[in-house]
XYZ file of N, CA and C in Angstrom:
519
model
N 138.710 36.194 186.090
C 137.076 35.866 186.787
C 136.724 36.508 188.312
N 135.718 36.826 188.252
C 135.362 37.109 189.875
C 134.599 36.244 190.424
N 135.498 36.002 191.886
C 134.693 35.345 192.718
C 134.260 35.946 193.893
N 132.978 35.393 194.930
C 132.747 36.015 195.784
C 131.071 36.062 195.292
N 130.618 36.798 196.855
C 129.226 37.354 196.165
C 128.694 38.196 195.811
N 127.587 38.948 195.263
C 127.535 40.339 195.145
C 126.883 40.943 196.229
N 127.021 42.347 196.448
C 126.607 42.950 197.570
C 125.321 43.463 197.618
N 124.449 42.947 198.432
C 123.192 43.836 198.237
C 123.068 45.382 198.324
N 122.360 45.872 197.894
C 121.862 47.899 198.298
C 121.205 47.400 199.338
N 122.071 48.132 200.473
C 121.288 48.702 201.598
C 120.172 49.066 201.453
N 118.678 48.660 202.350
C 117.231 49.072 202.534
C 117.229 50.875 203.156
N 116.541 51.168 203.398
C 116.123 52.302 204.094
C 116.122 52.223 205.512
N 116.127 50.928 205.909
C 116.230 50.669 207.597
C 117.600 49.949 208.020
N 118.688 49.793 206.891
C 119.408 48.706 207.098
C 120.877 49.718 207.244
N 120.647 51.188 207.777
C 121.875 52.152 207.751
C 122.889 52.243 208.551
N 122.436 50.553 209.489
C 123.713 50.662 210.511
C 125.027 50.015 209.597
N 124.540 49.674 208.489
C 126.051 48.676 207.471
C 126.524 49.549 207.015
N 125.580 50.782 206.816
C 126.766 51.786 206.133
C 126.980 53.012 206.635
N 126.953 52.833 207.872
C 127.247 54.356 209.008
C 126.042 55.212 208.293
N 126.226 56.796 209.346
C 125.960 58.249 208.674
C 125.546 58.341 207.389
N 126.829 58.010 206.473
C 126.535 58.735 205.355
C 125.689 58.127 204.089
N 124.943 57.331 204.679
C 123.878 56.988 203.513
C 122.885 57.827 202.881
N 122.887 58.258 201.951
C 122.140 58.812 201.398
C 121.474 58.160 200.071
N 119.994 58.503 199.853
C 119.684 58.116 198.719
C 118.550 59.075 197.825
N 119.165 59.436 196.611
C 118.371 60.398 195.714
C 117.985 59.557 194.257
N 116.409 59.961 194.134
C 115.557 59.864 193.108
C 114.949 60.823 192.285
N 114.980 60.735 191.209
C 114.704 62.108 189.972
C 114.088 61.329 189.072
N 112.681 61.387 188.678
C 111.706 61.469 187.750
C 111.040 61.880 186.711
N 111.401 62.533 185.588
C 110.977 63.472 184.879
C 109.881 63.266 183.672
N 108.623 62.909 183.901
C 107.461 62.696 183.297
C 107.771 63.214 181.697
N 106.719 62.336 180.661
C 106.851 62.899 179.251
C 106.172 64.422 179.989
N 106.823 65.033 178.624
C 105.505 66.352 178.521
C 104.711 66.442 177.372
N 103.598 67.101 178.137
C 102.420 67.474 177.197
C 102.545 68.602 175.854
N 102.428 68.671 175.311
C 102.654 69.583 174.586
C 101.206 69.815 173.409
N 100.622 70.835 173.299
C 99.755 71.283 172.375
C 100.031 72.737 171.849
N 99.399 72.611 170.469
C 99.535 74.403 169.872
C 98.571 74.584 168.946
N 98.205 75.674 168.171
C 97.705 76.355 167.328
C 98.925 76.534 166.573
N 98.951 76.498 165.114
C 99.779 76.950 163.871
C 99.452 77.739 162.987
N 99.454 78.443 162.170
C 99.363 79.582 160.714
C 100.360 79.067 160.268
N 100.664 78.478 158.762
C 101.166 78.157 157.914
C 101.194 78.956 156.140
N 102.300 79.806 156.141
C 102.244 80.316 154.968
C 103.596 79.677 153.928
N 102.666 79.199 152.583
C 102.937 78.659 151.636
C 103.728 79.224 150.888
N 105.517 79.219 150.405
C 105.742 80.000 150.078
C 106.200 79.247 148.511
N 105.926 77.878 148.339
C 106.124 77.373 147.004
C 105.265 76.328 147.375
N 105.398 75.041 145.996
C 104.486 73.744 146.515
C 105.284 72.983 147.622
N 106.719 73.239 147.969
C 107.261 72.386 148.503
C 107.874 72.990 150.053
N 107.777 74.638 149.845
C 108.552 74.972 151.467
C 107.590 75.870 152.005
N 107.427 76.212 153.545
C 106.469 77.068 153.783
C 106.890 77.258 155.308
N 106.449 78.654 155.812
C 106.760 78.881 157.369
C 105.658 78.917 158.000
N 105.816 78.795 159.393
C 104.892 78.116 160.414
C 104.824 79.288 161.838
N 104.233 79.719 162.435
C 104.397 80.141 163.671
C 103.237 80.122 164.078
N 103.010 80.263 165.418
C 101.704 80.046 166.278
C 101.942 80.297 167.931
N 100.962 79.454 168.841
C 101.119 79.723 169.925
C 101.344 78.238 170.433
N 102.330 77.968 171.400
C 101.906 76.608 171.814
C 102.089 76.473 173.558
N 101.523 75.502 173.981
C 101.361 75.186 175.519
C 102.095 74.175 176.110
N 102.979 74.365 177.051
C 103.682 72.441 177.700
C 103.310 72.700 178.739
N 103.074 71.460 179.018
C 103.094 70.779 180.973
C 104.279 70.063 181.100
N 105.179 70.723 182.244
C 106.505 69.560 182.503
C 106.267 69.146 184.032
N 106.391 68.006 184.328
C 106.185 67.538 185.606
C 107.358 66.623 185.780
N 108.063 66.633 187.238
C 109.151 66.192 187.850
C 108.781 65.730 189.379
N 109.340 64.505 189.455
C 109.546 64.142 191.101
C 110.819 63.794 191.539
N 111.320 64.386 192.579
C 112.375 64.487 193.391
C 112.048 63.659 194.516
N 113.245 62.857 194.883
C 112.804 62.207 196.616
C 114.756 62.222 196.681
N 114.710 62.188 198.090
C 115.737 61.674 198.693
C 115.434 61.623 199.984
N 116.746 60.629 200.557
C 116.426 60.153 201.776
C 117.850 60.176 202.044
N 117.970 60.865 203.388
C 119.206 60.499 204.756
C 118.892 60.148 206.097
N 118.738 59.608 206.268
C 118.301 58.676 208.033
C 118.339 59.364 208.710
N 117.712 60.228 209.536
C 116.028 59.255 209.498
C 115.040 60.178 208.645
N 115.199 61.274 208.055
C 114.629 62.466 207.342
C 114.349 62.034 205.666
N 112.865 61.875 205.608
C 112.745 61.703 204.217
C 112.130 62.606 203.432
N 112.660 63.313 202.014
C 112.115 64.471 201.525
C 111.657 63.953 200.598
N 110.386 64.310 199.670
C 109.963 64.450 198.293
C 109.415 65.447 197.547
N 109.414 66.219 196.580
C 108.630 66.770 195.979
C 108.328 66.654 194.282
N 107.107 66.984 194.497
C 106.654 67.187 193.148
C 106.558 68.533 192.366
N 107.009 68.534 191.194
C 107.335 70.039 190.720
C 106.491 70.048 189.658
N 105.609 70.775 189.118
C 104.540 71.331 187.904
C 104.843 72.467 187.273
N 105.006 72.302 186.056
C 105.399 73.704 185.922
C 104.691 74.494 184.247
N 103.779 75.149 183.984
C 103.225 75.409 182.502
C 103.289 76.563 181.600
N 103.762 75.953 180.510
C 104.704 77.527 179.515
C 103.945 77.359 178.680
N 103.835 78.927 177.982
C 103.016 79.505 176.541
C 104.731 79.690 175.759
N 104.513 79.283 174.376
C 105.591 79.757 173.543
C 105.180 79.885 172.217
N 106.036 80.584 171.264
C 105.869 80.676 170.287
C 106.909 80.458 169.106
N 106.544 79.665 168.690
C 107.711 78.792 167.608
C 107.589 79.260 166.189
N 109.064 79.316 165.229
C 109.045 79.555 164.115
C 109.707 78.359 163.376
N 108.822 77.867 162.251
C 109.454 76.733 161.985
C 109.330 76.933 160.318
N 110.614 76.051 159.584
C 110.301 75.854 158.278
C 110.175 74.935 157.937
N 109.343 74.565 156.857
C 109.032 73.128 156.634
C 109.185 72.833 155.001
N 109.796 71.511 154.879
C 109.613 70.834 153.313
C 109.143 70.046 153.176
N 107.733 69.787 152.014
C 107.095 69.098 151.524
C 107.541 67.519 151.114
N 107.608 66.746 151.630
C 108.076 65.498 151.038
C 106.719 64.610 149.658
N 105.836 64.921 150.523
C 104.458 64.457 149.695
C 102.941 64.971 150.016
N 102.390 65.604 148.773
C 101.366 65.780 149.283
C 100.165 66.042 148.305
N 99.103 65.285 148.948
C 98.007 65.282 148.532
C 97.026 66.311 148.470
N 95.454 66.310 148.069
C 94.842 66.923 148.667
C 94.273 66.905 150.034
N 94.210 65.672 151.038
C 94.363 66.031 151.648
C 95.697 65.088 153.259
N 96.587 64.834 152.578
C 97.222 64.488 153.579
C 98.622 65.269 152.547
N 99.469 65.672 154.047
C 100.987 65.956 153.656
C 101.859 65.846 154.818
N 103.251 64.620 154.097
C 103.937 64.416 154.866
C 105.314 65.556 154.958
N 106.049 65.759 156.103
C 107.031 66.670 155.661
C 108.024 66.684 156.872
N 108.751 67.697 156.507
C 109.994 67.844 157.484
C 110.353 69.194 157.616
N 110.426 69.322 159.282
C 110.201 70.644 159.751
C 111.350 71.256 160.895
N 111.924 72.582 160.695
C 113.112 72.918 161.714
C 112.919 73.954 162.102
N 113.141 74.079 163.357
C 113.478 75.944 163.922
C 113.506 76.063 165.174
N 113.196 77.114 165.895
C 113.259 77.515 166.776
C 111.943 77.930 167.935
N 111.878 77.851 168.848
C 110.746 78.282 170.043
C 111.059 79.577 171.130
N 110.666 80.468 171.656
C 110.967 81.406 172.592
C 109.572 80.544 174.104
N 109.841 80.391 174.815
C 108.826 80.145 175.952
C 109.056 80.668 177.011
N 107.786 81.276 177.698
C 107.848 81.632 178.896
C 106.861 80.893 179.759
N 107.014 80.475 181.255
C 106.820 79.913 181.929
C 105.727 81.099 182.757
N 104.728 80.549 182.788
C 103.536 81.432 183.288
C 102.777 80.926 184.585
N 103.316 79.926 185.169
C 102.953 78.987 186.267
C 103.681 78.596 186.574
N 103.911 77.837 187.788
C 104.790 76.728 188.388
C 104.825 77.176 190.074
N 104.648 75.544 190.570
C 104.361 75.266 191.636
C 104.986 73.770 192.206
N 105.974 73.756 193.529
C 106.212 73.071 193.857
C 105.471 72.155 195.083
N 105.595 70.856 195.155
C 104.487 70.286 196.792
C 105.400 69.742 197.472
N 106.051 70.036 198.081
C 107.248 69.171 199.010
C 106.373 68.743 200.296
N 106.831 67.124 200.406
C 106.518 66.339 201.939
C 107.904 66.235 202.460
N 108.096 66.169 203.885
C 108.836 65.765 204.457
C 108.412 64.920 205.803
N 109.517 63.806 205.865
C 109.007 63.290 207.202
C 109.928 62.729 207.855
N 110.027 62.228 209.350
C 111.248 61.862 210.093
C 110.974 60.262 210.274
N 111.635 59.272 209.812
C 111.043 58.107 210.329
C 109.532 57.719 209.677
N 109.353 57.854 208.903
C 107.684 57.841 208.119
C 106.685 58.495 209.205
N 107.159 59.185 210.279
C 106.019 59.682 210.627
C 106.056 61.222 210.538
N 104.924 61.865 211.478
C 105.161 63.496 211.207
C 105.017 64.180 209.490
N 104.497 64.220 208.809
C 104.698 64.612 206.996
C 104.204 65.732 207.161
N 104.914 66.265 206.746
C 104.575 67.817 206.306
C 104.465 68.074 204.907
N 103.390 68.594 204.495
C 103.512 69.105 203.173
C 103.187 70.681 202.670
N 104.233 71.423 202.108
C 104.275 72.596 201.474
C 104.459 73.065 200.435
N 103.634 73.750 199.754
C 103.524 74.157 198.401
C 104.180 75.532 198.084
N 105.104 75.536 197.355
C 105.608 76.682 196.763
C 105.794 76.830 195.469
N 105.761 78.532 195.428
C 105.630 78.851 193.614
C 106.734 78.678 193.236
N 106.987 78.161 191.922
C 108.278 78.519 191.147
C 108.275 79.372 190.302
N 109.691 79.960 190.029
C 109.718 81.412 189.672
C 110.620 81.307 188.499
N 110.492 81.397 187.386
C 111.670 81.744 186.127
C 111.222 82.851 185.214
N 111.978 83.586 185.174
C 111.272 84.988 184.923
C 112.071 84.847 183.116
N 113.479 84.069 183.063
C 114.202 84.228 181.681
C 113.244 83.072 180.925
N 113.310 83.925 179.611
C 112.460 82.924 178.669
C 113.320 81.551 178.090
N 112.319 80.673 177.681
C 113.730 79.192 177.562
C 112.989 79.134 176.141
N 114.729 79.412 175.624
C 114.922 79.167 173.920
C 115.390 77.395 173.593
N 114.903 77.357 172.388
C 115.586 75.972 172.010
C 115.298 75.685 170.264
N 115.660 74.679 169.761
C 115.519 74.271 168.811
C 114.993 73.513 168.059
N 114.675 72.824 167.026
C 113.878 71.449 167.305
C 113.950 71.216 165.823
N 113.933 69.911 165.577
C 113.614 68.845 164.267
C 112.578 67.932 164.385
N 111.704 67.533 163.415
C 110.821 67.041 162.986
C 110.228 66.202 161.823
N 109.730 65.362 161.616
C 108.705 64.607 160.663
C 107.580 64.781 161.105
N 107.208 65.179 159.929
C 105.218 65.607 160.175
C 104.231 64.868 159.350
N 103.452 64.647 159.753
C 102.124 64.043 158.733
C 100.763 65.336 159.476
N 100.298 65.585 158.231
C 99.140 66.828 158.541
C 98.269 66.225 157.681
N 96.898 66.105 158.265
C 95.457 66.037 157.459
C 94.513 66.924 157.435
N 94.285 67.469 156.106
C 93.495 68.497 156.281
C 92.103 67.883 156.449
N 91.314 68.867 156.798
C 90.221 68.911 157.410
C 89.328 69.867 156.641
N 89.764 71.042 156.128
C 88.894 71.444 155.414
C 90.187 72.326 154.645
N 89.842 73.295 153.393
C 90.708 74.114 152.450
C 92.016 74.990 153.776
N 91.543 75.205 154.927
C 92.077 75.925 155.902
C 92.748 75.558 157.495
N 91.872 74.828 157.401
C 92.144 73.501 159.054
C 92.388 72.157 158.847
N 93.494 72.102 159.632
C 94.246 70.356 159.327
C 94.587 70.233 160.797
N 94.743 68.564 160.843
C 95.249 68.618 161.859
C 96.680 67.843 161.566
N 97.526 67.436 162.598
C 98.700 67.554 162.661
C 99.710 66.761 163.784
N 100.221 65.736 163.611
C 101.002 65.508 164.193
C 103.148 65.179 163.987
N 103.515 65.551 164.791
C 105.389 66.022 164.552
C 106.465 65.266 165.659
N 106.601 63.976 165.710
C 107.410 63.474 166.588
C 108.812 64.276 165.788
N 109.253 63.815 166.923
C 110.831 64.954 166.379
C 111.665 64.973 167.655
N 112.626 65.942 167.962
C 113.724 65.829 168.678
C 113.934 67.342 168.824
N 113.760 68.209 170.320
C 114.621 69.708 170.830
C 115.283 69.756 171.410
N 115.891 70.779 171.499
C 117.425 71.055 172.336
C 116.899 72.096 173.177
N 117.450 72.404 174.556
C 116.600 73.451 175.032
C 118.327 74.209 175.829
N 118.302 75.110 175.448
C 119.335 75.963 175.909
C 119.347 76.612 177.624
N 120.603 76.606 177.847
C 120.487 76.744 179.287
C 120.322 78.125 179.358
N 119.408 78.870 180.190
C 118.409 80.028 180.262
C 119.611 80.746 181.596
N 120.197 79.911 182.403
C 120.593 80.800 183.503
C 119.724 80.552 184.679
N 118.422 79.872 184.811
C 117.431 79.792 185.858
C 118.022 78.698 187.327
N 118.443 77.743 186.565
C 118.729 76.826 187.353
C 117.916 75.724 187.700
N 116.700 75.544 186.261
C 115.816 74.910 186.571
C 116.314 73.686 185.100
């Protein structure tokens, strides 16, 4: 069994206890926002192929503190993508389609900015904004379960909760 007191993490201003080597970093990636338009080609009553155009917004916050300097960054990136998927219909009626889908997507960043704030002992806050550049395409594969509600014979709304894997593209992002 362990005896003794648990040590408390030092606060920002308690760096006398930890010396000059104190450093704190935090990273928070916000939930991505994605929207798109798709067209579907039905191969038969069960199988179909989809493609279209998608938009994705990614946002992240980074901060690090090494006494007496603190810095924080807020990064925003906008992507346009072309997905290609194959789907299998599990249940289909005149108004509803429940399905499984898998495929891939190629995305290109169309805009990105990083806003940085730095301060020394919480004084003299300096704010700068830089463009984020990523010329490499971002490739991914995905799998999802979907539900589609037909508004008309050719127009529907859908939701596809699923998972995606993004390949490293050498950009460092």
